[in-house]
CSV table of C-alpha atoms and ligand atoms in Angstrom, one decimal:
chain,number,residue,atom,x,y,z
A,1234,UNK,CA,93.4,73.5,66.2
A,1235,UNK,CA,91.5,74.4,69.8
A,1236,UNK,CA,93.8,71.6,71.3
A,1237,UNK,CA,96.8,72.9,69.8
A,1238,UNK,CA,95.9,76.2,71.2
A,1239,UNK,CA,94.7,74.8,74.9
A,1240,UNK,CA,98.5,72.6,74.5
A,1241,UNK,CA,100.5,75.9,73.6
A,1242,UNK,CA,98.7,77.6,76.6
A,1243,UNK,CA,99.5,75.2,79.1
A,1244,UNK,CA,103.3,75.7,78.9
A,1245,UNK,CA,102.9,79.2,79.2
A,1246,UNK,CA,103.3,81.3,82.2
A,1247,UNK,CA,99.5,83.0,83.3
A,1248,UNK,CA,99.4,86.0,85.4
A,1249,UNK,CA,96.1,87.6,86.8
A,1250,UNK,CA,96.0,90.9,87.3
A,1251,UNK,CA,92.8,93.3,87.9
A,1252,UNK,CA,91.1,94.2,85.1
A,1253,UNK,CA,89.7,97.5,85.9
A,1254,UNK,CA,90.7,99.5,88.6
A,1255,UNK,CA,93.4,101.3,91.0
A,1256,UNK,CA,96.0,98.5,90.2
A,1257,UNK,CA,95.2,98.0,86.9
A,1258,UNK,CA,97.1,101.0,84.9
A,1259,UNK,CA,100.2,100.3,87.3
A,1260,UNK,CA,100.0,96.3,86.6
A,1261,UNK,CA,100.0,96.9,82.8
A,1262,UNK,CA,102.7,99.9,83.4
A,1263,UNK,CA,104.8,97.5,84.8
A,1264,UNK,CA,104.6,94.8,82.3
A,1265,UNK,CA,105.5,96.7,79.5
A,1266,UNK,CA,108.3,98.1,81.5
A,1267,UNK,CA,109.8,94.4,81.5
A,1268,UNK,CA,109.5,94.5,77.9
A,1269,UNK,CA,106.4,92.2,77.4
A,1270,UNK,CA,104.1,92.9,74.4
A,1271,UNK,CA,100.6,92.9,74.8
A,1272,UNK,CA,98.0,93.6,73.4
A,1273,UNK,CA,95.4,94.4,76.7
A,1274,UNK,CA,92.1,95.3,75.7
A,1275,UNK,CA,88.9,96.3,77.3
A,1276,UNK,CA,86.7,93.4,76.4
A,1277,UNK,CA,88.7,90.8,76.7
A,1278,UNK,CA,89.2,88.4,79.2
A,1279,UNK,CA,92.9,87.2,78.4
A,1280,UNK,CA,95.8,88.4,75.8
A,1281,UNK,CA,99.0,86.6,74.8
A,1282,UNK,CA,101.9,87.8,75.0
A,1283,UNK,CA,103.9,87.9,71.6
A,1284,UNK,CA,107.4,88.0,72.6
A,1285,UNK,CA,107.4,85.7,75.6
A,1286,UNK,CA,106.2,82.8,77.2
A,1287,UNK,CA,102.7,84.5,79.4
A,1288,UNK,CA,99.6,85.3,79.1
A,1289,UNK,CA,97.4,87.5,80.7
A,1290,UNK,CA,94.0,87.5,82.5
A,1291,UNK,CA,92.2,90.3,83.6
A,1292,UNK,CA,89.9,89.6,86.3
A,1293,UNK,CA,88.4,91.4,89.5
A,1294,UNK,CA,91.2,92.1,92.6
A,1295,UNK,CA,89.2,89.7,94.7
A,1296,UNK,CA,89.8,86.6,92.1
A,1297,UNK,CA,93.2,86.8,92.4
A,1298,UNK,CA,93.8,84.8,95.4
A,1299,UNK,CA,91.6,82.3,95.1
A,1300,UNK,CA,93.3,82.0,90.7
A,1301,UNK,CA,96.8,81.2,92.9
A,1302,UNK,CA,96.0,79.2,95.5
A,1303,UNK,CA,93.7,76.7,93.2
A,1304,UNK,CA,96.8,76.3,90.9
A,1305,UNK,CA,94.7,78.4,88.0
A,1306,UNK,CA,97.1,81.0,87.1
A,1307,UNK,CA,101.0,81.1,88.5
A,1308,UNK,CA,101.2,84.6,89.1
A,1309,UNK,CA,99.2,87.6,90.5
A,1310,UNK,CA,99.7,91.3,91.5
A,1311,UNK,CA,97.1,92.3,94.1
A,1312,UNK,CA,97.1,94.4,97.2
A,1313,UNK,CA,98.6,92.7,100.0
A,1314,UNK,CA,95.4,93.6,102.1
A,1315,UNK,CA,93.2,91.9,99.9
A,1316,UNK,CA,95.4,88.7,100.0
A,1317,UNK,CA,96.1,88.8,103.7
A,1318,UNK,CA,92.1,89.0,104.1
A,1319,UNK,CA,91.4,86.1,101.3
A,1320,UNK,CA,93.9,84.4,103.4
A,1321,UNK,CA,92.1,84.6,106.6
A,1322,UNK,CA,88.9,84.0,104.9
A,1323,UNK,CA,89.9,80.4,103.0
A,1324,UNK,CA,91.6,79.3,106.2
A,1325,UNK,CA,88.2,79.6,108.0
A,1326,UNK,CA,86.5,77.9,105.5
A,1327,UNK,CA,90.0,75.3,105.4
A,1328,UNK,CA,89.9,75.7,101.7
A,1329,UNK,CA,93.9,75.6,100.9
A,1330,UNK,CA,95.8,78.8,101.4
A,1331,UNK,CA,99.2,78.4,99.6
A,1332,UNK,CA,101.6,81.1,98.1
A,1333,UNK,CA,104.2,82.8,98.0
A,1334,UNK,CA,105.1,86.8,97.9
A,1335,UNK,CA,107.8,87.0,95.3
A,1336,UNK,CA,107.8,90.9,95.3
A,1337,UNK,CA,106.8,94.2,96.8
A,1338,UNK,CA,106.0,96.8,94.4
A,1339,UNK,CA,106.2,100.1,94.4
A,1340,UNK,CA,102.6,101.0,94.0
A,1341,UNK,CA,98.5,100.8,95.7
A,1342,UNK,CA,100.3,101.8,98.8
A,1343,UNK,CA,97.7,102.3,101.3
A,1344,UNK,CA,96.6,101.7,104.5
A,1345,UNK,CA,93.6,100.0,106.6
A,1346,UNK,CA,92.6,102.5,109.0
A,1347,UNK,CA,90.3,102.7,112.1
A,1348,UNK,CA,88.4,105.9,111.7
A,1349,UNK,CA,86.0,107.8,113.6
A,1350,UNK,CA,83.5,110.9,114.0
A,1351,UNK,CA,85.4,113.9,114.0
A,1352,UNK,CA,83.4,115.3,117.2
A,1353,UNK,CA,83.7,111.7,118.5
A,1354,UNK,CA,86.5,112.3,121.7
A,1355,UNK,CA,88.8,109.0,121.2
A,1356,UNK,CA,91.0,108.0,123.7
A,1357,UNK,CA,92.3,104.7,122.4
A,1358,UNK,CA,91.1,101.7,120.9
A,1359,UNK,CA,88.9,100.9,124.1
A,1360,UNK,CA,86.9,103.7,123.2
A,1361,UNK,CA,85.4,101.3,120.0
A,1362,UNK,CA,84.5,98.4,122.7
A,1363,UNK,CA,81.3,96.7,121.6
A,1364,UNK,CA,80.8,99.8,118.6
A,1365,UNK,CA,79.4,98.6,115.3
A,1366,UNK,CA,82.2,99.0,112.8
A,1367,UNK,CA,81.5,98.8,109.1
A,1368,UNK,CA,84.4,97.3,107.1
A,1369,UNK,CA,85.1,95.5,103.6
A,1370,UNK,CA,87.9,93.9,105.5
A,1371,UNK,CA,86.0,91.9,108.9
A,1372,UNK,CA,88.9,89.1,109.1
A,1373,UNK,CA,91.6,91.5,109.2
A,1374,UNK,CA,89.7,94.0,111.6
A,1375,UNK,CA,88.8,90.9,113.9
A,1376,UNK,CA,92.3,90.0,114.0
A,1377,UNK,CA,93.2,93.3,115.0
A,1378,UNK,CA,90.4,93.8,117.5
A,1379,UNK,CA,91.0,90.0,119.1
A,1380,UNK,CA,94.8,90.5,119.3
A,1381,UNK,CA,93.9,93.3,121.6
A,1382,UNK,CA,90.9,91.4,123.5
A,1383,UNK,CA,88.1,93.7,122.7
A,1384,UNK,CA,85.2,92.8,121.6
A,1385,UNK,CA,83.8,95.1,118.6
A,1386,UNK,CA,80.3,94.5,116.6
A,1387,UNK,CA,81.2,94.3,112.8
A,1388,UNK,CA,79.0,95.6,110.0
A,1389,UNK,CA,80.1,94.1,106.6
A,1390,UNK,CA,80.0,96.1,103.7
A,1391,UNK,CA,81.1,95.9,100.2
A,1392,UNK,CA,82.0,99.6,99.1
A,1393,UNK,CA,81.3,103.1,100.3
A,1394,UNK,CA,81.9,102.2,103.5
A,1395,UNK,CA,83.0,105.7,104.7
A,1396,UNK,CA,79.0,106.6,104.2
A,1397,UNK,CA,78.3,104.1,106.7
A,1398,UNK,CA,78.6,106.4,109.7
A,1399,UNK,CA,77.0,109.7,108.1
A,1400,UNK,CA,73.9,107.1,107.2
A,1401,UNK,CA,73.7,105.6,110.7
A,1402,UNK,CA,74.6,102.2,109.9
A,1403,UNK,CA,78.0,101.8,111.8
A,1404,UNK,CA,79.9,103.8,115.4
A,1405,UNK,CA,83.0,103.7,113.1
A,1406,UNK,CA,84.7,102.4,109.6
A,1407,UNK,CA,87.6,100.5,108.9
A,1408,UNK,CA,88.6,101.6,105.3
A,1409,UNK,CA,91.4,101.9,102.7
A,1410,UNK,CA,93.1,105.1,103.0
A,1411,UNK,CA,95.5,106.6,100.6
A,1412,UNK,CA,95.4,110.7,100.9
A,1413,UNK,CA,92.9,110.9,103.9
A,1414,UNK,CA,90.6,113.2,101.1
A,1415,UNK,CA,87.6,110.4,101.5
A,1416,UNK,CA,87.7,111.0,105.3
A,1417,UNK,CA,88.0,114.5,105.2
A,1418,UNK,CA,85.0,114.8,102.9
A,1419,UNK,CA,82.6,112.6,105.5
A,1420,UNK,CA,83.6,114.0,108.7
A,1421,UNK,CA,85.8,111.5,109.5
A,1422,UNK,CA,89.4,111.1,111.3
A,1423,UNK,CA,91.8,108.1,111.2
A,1424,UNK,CA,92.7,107.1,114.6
A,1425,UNK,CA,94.4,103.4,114.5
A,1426,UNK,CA,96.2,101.7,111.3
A,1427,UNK,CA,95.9,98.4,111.1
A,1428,UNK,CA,97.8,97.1,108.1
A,1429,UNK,CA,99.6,98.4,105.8
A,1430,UNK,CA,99.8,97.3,102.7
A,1431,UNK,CA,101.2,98.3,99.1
A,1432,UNK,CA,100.7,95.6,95.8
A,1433,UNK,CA,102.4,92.8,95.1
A,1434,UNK,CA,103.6,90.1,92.6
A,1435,UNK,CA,102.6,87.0,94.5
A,1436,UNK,CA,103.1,82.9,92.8
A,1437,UNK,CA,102.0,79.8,93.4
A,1438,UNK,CA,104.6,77.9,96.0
A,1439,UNK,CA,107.2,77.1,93.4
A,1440,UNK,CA,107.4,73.2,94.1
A,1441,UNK,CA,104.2,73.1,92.3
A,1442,UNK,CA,105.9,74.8,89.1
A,1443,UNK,CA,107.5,73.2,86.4
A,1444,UNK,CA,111.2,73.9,86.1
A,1445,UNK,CA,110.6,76.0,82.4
A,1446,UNK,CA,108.3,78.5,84.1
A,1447,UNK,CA,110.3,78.6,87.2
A,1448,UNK,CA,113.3,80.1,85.3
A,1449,UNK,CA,110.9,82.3,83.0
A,1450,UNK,CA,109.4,83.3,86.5
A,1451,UNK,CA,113.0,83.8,87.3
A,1452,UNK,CA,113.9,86.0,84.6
A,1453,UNK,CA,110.6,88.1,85.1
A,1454,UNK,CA,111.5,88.6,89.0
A,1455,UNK,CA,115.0,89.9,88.1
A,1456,UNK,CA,113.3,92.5,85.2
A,1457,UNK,CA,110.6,93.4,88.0
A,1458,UNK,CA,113.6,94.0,90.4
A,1459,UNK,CA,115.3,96.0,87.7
A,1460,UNK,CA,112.5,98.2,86.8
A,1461,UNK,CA,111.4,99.1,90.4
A,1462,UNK,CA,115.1,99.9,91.2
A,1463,UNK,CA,115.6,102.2,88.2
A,1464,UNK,CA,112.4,104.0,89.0
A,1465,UNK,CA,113.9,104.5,92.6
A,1466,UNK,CA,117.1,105.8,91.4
A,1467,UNK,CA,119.0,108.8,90.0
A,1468,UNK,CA,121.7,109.3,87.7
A,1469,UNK,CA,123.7,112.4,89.1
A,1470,UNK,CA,126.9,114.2,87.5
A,1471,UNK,CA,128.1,117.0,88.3
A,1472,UNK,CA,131.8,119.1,88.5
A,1473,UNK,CA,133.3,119.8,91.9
A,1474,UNK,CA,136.9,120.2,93.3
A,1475,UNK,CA,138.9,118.0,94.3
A,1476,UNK,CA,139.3,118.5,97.9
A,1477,UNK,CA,135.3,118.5,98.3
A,1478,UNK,CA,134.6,115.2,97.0
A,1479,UNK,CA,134.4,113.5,100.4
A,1480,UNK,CA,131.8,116.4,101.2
A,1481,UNK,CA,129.8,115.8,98.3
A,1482,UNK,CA,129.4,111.8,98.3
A,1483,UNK,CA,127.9,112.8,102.1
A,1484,UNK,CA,125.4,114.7,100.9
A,1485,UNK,CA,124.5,111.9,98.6
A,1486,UNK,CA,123.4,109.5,100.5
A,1487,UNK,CA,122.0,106.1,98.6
A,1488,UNK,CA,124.9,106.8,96.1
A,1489,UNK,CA,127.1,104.3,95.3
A,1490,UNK,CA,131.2,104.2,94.8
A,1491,UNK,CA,130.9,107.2,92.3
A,1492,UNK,CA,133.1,107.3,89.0
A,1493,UNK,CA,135.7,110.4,89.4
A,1494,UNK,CA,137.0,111.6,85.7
A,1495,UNK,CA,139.2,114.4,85.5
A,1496,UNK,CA,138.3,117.4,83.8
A,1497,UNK,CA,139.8,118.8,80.5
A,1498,UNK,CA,142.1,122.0,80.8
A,1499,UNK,CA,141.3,122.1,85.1
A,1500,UNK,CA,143.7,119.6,87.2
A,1501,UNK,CA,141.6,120.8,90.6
A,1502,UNK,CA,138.3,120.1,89.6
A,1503,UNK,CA,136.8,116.9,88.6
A,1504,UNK,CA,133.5,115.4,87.1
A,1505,UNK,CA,131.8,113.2,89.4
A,1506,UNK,CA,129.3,110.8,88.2
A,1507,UNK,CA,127.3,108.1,90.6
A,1508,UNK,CA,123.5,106.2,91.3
A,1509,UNK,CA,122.0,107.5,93.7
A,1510,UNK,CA,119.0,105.3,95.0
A,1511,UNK,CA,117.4,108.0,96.8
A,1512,UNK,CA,115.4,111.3,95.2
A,1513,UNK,CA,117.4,113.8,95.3
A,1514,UNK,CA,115.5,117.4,96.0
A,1515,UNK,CA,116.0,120.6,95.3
A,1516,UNK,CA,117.7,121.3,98.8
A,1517,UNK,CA,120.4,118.9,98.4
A,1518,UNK,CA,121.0,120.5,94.7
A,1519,UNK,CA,121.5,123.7,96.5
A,1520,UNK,CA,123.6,122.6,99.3
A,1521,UNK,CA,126.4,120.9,96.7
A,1522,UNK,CA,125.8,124.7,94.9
A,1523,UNK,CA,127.0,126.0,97.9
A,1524,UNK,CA,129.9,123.5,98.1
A,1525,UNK,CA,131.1,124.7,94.9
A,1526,UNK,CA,129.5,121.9,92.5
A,1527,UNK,CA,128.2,123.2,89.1
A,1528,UNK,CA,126.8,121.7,86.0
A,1529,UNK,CA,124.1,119.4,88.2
A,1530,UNK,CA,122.5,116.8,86.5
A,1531,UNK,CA,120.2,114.6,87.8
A,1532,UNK,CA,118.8,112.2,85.4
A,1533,UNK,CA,116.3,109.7,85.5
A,1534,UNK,CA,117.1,106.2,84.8
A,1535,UNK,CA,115.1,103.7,82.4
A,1536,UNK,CA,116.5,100.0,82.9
A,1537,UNK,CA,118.9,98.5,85.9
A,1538,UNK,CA,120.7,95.5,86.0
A,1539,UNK,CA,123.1,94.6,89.0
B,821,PRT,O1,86.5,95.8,90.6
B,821,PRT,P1,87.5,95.2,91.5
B,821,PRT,O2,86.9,94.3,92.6
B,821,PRT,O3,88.7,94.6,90.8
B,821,PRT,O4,88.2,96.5,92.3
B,821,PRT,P2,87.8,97.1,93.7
B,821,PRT,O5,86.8,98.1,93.5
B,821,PRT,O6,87.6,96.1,94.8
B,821,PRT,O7,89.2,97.7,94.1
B,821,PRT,P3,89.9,99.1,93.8
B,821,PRT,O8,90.2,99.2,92.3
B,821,PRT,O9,89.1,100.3,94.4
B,821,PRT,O10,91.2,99.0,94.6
B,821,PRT,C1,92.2,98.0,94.3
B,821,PRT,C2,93.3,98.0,95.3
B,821,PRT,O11,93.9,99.3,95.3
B,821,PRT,C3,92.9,97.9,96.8
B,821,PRT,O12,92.6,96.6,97.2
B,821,PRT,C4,94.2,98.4,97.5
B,821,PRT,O13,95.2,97.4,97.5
B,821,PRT,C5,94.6,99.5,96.5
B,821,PRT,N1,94.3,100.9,96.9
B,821,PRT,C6,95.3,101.9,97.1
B,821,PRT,C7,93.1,101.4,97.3
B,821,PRT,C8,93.4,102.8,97.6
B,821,PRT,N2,94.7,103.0,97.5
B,821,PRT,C9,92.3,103.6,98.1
B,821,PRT,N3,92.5,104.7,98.4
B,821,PRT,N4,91.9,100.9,97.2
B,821,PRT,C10,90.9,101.7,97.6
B,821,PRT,N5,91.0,103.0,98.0
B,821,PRT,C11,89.7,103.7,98.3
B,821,PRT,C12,89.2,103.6,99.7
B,821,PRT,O14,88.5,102.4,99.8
B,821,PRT,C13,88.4,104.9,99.9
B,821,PRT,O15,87.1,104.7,99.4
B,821,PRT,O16,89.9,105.1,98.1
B,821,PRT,C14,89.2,105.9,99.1
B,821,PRT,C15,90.2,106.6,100.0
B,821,PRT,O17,91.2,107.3,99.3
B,821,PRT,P4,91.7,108.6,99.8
B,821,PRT,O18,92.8,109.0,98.9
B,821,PRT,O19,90.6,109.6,99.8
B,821,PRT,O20,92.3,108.4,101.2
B,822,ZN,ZN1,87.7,94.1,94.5
């Protein structure tokens, strides 16, 4: 029975993702988006899909690199800063650093910033020559720091590294920033990015993947795609006359060709009805208001397929 199991497995697609954490929620979120069932709970380690062909494991951010690029699992969504750093990392140690980035997504958007004392008077990265910097990320901020020829003292720590200047540890951090509130709260400013980075679905190089799971990983990709479009875009409808169509699809930008009906009873106005792959706000509501449009609807959209 365990080999049957252990055989079953083997032909089905694994994806890591974190278990607990920033990315987590969003990971799941997106999942069940593209219509897989799972059942994801806390104490487990892996759950099966029921409807398709992958299973699941839940592990720390960190793993997730290393779970690609030693062929363990096929797939992974991590932030790109943790895999760019893994990256750097494995290729000093020349452990092998193969993948390959089969999607943006549209959430743990962040950055890696240089920050510094507030009273601290910075004039450019020259003013952090030779400073102690503490940082979770020292292969990305060497790169940084050596592209530019400047030599910098780094301080590795694994968390709470925006403390690091308040307890006298470090000149300067090099952290993850999202809304700059962390920075704020220790008396700190941002003064250089150095990557920027957002999460992503990542896989193993597909040459190494046998042709079933590349067209399931296919199949996923293209649901991803639709999801992440759908959450990006607008349904919009809305009555206007004729002669200020042109003047409405400007407004709109991101729309597509828009579907023109005529209305019932009224041969000068028409309904309009188009995507739009941009927000639309409040303003731009009230500037087709003032070109004449009424009965705005802008609706949200749950599943895209192009
Ligand atoms: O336990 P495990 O190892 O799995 O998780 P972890 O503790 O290492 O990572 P976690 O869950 O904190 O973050 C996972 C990923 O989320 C990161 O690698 C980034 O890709 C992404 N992400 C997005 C962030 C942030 N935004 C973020 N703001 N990761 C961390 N932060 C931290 C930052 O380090 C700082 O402490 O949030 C604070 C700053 O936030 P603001 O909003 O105050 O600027
Ligand atoms: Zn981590």
């Amino acid at each position: 029975m365990i080999n049957k199991v252990i055989k079953l497995n083997k032909n089905r697609v694994r994806l890591a993702i974190q278990k607990s954490g920033r990315l987590s929620y969003d990971s799941q979120k997106l999942l069940k988006s593209c219509g897989i069932k799972i059942n994801l709970q806390k104490s487990s380690l892996i759950a099966f899909a029921e409807n398709m062909p992958i299973d699941v494991m839940l592990v720390r951010d960190d793993d997730i690199p290393g779970l690609i690029m030693d062929g363990v699992v096929e797939l992974g969504i991590i932030g790109s800063n943790v895999l760019e750093e893994k990256c750097l990392t494995r290729l000093l140690t020349e452990e092998p650093v193969s993948y390959a980035i089969l999607q943006n997504l549209d959430f743990g958007i962040c950055r890696l910033s240089l920050s510094v004392p507030l009273d601290m008077r910075y004039s450019g990265i020259l003013s952090l020559k030779d400073s102690r910097i503490a940082t979770s990320y020292p292969n990305l901020l060497k790169r940084y720091f050596d592209k530019k020829n400047i030599s910098f003292k780094p301080f590795v720590l694994n968390g709470s590294v925006e403390v690091a200047y308040n307890s006298g540890l470090a000149d300067a951090i090099c952290d993850l920033v999202s809304t700059g509130a962390t920075l704020d709260a220790n008396g700190l400013k941002e003064v250089e990015t150095i990557y920027n980075s957002c999460a992503c679905l990542i896989s193993r190089k597909i040459k190494h993947l046998i042709p079933e799971k590349r067209i399931f990983i296919k199949k996923l990709l293209n649901r991803i795609q639709g999801v992440i479009k759908a959450r990006e875009s607008k349904y919009i409808m809305l009555h206007i006359e004729k002669d200020k169509l042109g003047l409405v699809t400007d407004l709109l930008h991101g729309a597509e060709q828009p579907t023109v009906l005529e209305l019932f009873g009224n041969k000068n106005k028409v309904a309009l009805h188009m995507v739009s792959s941009e927000t639309v706000f409040w303003e731009t509501m009230e500037q087709l208001k003032l070109l004449g449009a009424s009965s705005i609807l802008v609706l949200p959209i749950e599943k895209m397929m192009e």
